[in-house]
Coordinates of N, CA and C in Angstrom, one line a residue:
X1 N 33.7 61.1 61.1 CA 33.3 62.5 61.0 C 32.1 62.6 60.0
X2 N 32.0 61.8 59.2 CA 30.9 61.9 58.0 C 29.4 61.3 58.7
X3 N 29.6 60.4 59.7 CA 28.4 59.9 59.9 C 27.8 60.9 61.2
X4 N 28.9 62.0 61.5 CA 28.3 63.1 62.6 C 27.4 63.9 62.2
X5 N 28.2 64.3 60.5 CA 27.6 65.2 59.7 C 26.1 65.1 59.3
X6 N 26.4 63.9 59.1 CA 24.5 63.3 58.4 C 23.6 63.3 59.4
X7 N 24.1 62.8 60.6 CA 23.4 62.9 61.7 C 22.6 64.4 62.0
X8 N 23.6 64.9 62.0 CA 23.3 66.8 62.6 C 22.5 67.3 61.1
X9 N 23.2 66.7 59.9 CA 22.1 67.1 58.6 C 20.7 66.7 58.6
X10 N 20.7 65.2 59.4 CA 19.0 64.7 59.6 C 18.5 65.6 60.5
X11 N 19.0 65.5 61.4 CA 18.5 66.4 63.0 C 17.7 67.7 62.3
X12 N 18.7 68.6 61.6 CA 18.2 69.5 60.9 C 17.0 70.0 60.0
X13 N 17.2 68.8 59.5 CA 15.9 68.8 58.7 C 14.4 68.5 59.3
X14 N 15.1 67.5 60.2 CA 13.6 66.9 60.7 C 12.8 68.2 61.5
X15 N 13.9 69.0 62.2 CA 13.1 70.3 62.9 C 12.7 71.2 61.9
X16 N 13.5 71.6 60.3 CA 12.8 72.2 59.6 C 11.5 71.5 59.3
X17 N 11.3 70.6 58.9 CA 10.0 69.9 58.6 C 8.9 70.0 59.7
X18 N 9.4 69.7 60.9 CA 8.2 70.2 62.2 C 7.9 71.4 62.2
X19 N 8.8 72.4 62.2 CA 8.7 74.2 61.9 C 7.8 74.0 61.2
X20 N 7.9 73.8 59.7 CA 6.9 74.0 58.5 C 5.5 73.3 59.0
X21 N 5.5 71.9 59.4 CA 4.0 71.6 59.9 C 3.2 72.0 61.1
X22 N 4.0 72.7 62.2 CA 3.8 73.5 63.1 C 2.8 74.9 62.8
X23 N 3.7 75.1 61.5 CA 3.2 76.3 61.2 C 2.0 76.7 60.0
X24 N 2.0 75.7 59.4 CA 0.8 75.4 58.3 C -0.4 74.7 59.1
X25 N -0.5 74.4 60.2 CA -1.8 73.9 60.9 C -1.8 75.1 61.9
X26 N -0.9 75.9 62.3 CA -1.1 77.2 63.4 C -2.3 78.6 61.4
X27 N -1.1 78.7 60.7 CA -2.2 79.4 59.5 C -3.4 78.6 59.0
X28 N -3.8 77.3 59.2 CA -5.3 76.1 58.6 C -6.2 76.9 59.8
X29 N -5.9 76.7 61.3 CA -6.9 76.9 62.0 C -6.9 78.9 62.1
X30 N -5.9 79.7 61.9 CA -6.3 80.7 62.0 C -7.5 81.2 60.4
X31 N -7.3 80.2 59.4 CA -8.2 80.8 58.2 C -9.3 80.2 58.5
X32 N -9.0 78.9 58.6 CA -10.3 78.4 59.3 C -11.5 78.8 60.2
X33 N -10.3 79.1 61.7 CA -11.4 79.8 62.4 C -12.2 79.1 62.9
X34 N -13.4 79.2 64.0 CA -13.8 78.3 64.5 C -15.9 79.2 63.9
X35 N -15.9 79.9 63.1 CA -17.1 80.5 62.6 C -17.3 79.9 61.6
X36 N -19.2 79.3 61.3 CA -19.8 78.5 60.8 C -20.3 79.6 60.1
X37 N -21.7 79.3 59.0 CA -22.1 80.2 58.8 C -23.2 78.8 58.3
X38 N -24.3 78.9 58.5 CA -25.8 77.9 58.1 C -26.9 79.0 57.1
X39 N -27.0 78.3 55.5 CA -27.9 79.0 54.9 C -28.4 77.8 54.1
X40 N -29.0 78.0 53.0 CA -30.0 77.1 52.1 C -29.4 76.7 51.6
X41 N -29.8 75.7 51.2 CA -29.1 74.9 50.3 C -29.9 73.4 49.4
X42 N -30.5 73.4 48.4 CA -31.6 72.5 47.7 C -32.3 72.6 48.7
X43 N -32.9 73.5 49.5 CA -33.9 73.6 50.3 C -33.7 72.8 51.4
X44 N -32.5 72.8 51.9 CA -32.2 72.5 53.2 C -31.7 73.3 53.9
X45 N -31.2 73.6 55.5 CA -30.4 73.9 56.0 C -28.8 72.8 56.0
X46 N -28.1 74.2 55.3 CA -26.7 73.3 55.3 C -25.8 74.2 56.4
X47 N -24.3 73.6 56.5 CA -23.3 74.5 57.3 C -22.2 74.9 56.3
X48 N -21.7 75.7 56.1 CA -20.7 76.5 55.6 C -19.8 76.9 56.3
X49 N -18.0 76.6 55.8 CA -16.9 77.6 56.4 C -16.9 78.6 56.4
X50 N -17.8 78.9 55.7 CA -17.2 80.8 55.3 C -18.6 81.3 54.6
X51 N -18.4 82.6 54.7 CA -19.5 83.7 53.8 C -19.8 83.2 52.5
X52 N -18.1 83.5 52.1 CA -17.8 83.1 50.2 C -18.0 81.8 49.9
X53 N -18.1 80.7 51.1 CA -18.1 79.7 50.5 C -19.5 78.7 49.9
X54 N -18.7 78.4 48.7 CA -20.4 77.7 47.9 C -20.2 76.1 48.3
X55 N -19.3 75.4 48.4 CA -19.8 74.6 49.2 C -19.9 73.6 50.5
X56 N -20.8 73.3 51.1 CA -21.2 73.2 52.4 C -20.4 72.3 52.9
X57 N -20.3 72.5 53.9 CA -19.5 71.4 54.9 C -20.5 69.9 54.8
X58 N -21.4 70.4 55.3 CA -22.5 69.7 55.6 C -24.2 69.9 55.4
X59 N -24.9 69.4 54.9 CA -26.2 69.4 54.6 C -27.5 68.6 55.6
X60 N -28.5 69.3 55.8 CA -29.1 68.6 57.1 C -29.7 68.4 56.8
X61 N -30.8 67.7 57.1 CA -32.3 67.1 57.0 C -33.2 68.3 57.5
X62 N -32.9 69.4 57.8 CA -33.8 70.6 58.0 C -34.9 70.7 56.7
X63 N -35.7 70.7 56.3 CA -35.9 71.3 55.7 C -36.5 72.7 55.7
X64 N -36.1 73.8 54.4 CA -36.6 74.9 54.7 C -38.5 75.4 55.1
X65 N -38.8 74.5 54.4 CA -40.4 74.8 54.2 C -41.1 74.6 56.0
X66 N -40.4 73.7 56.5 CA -41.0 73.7 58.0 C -40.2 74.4 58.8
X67 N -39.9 75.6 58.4 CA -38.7 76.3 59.5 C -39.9 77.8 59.2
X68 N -40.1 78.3 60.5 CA -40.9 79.4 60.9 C -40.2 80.5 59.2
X69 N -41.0 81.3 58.8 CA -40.6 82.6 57.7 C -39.6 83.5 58.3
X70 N -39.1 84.2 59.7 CA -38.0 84.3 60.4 C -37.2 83.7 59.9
X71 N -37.1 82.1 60.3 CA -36.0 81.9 60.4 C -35.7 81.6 58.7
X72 N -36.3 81.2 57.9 CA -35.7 81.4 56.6 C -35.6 82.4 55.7
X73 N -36.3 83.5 56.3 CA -35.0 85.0 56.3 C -34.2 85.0 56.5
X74 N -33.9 84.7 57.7 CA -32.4 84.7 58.0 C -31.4 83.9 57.7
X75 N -32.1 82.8 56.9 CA -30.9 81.6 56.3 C -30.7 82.1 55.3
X76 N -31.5 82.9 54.3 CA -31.8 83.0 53.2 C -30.1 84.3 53.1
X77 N -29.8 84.9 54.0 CA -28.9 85.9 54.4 C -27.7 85.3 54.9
X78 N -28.2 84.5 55.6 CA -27.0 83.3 56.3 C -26.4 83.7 57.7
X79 N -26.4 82.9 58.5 CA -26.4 83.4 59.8 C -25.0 82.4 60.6
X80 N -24.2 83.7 60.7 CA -23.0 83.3 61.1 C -23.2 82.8 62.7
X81 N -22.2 81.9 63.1 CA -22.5 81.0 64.2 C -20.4 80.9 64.6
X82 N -20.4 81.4 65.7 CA -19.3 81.4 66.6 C -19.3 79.8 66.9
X83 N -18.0 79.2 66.8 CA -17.8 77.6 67.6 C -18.9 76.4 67.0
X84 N -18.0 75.6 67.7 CA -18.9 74.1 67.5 C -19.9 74.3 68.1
X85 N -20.3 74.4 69.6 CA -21.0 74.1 70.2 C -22.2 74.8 70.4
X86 N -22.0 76.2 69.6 CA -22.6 76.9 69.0 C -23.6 76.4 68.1
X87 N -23.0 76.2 66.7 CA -23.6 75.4 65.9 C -24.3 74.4 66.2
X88 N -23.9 73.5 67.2 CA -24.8 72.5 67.1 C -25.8 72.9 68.0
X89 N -26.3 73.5 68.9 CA -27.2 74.6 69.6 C -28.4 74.5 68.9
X90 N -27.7 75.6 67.5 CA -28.3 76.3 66.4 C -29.5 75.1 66.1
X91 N -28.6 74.4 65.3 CA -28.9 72.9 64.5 C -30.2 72.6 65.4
X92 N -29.7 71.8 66.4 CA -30.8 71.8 67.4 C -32.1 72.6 67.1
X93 N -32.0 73.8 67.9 CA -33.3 74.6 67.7 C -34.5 74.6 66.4
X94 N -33.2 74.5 65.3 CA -34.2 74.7 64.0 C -34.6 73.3 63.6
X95 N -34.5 72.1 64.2 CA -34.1 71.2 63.9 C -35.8 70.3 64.5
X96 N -36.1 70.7 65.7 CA -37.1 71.3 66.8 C -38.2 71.4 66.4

């Protein structure tokens, strides 16, 4: 009877522990989100998670100085980017 108990006690837990990681990667990708946001950075173009965020995911070989005065207005403000595939679009173009 005791080794049913431990059994149905492990079983238990192991589903609480899936619940809990199920659900802390379901809240990572809802904060996360799939929006970039590309602005300056030591005079590059870098990528950013977020508005607020100071620092970059990633830093490019862009540099500012050869990117049209448009476009580093608009980095200078920071220009939010929907998805990956998005981004790397972006990247692309300025990159061009």
């Amino acid at each position: 009877m005791k080794f049913g108990i431990r059994i149905i006690a492990c079983i238990a837990m192991m589903a609480i522990a899936l619940t809990m990681v199920v659900f802390t990667a379901a809240d990572f990708r809802q904060v996360r989100g799939d929006s970039f946001v590309l602005r300056e950075h030591s005079g590059r173009v870098a990528v950013f998670s977020g508005a607020d965020n100071d620092e970059p995911l990633a830093i490019t070989d862009i540099e500012l100085e050869n990117l049209p005065s448009s476009d580093r207005n608009k980095l200078s403000s920071g220009i939010v980017v929907s998805g990956e595939d998005s981004l790397l679009k972006l990247l692309e173009d300025l990159g061009s």
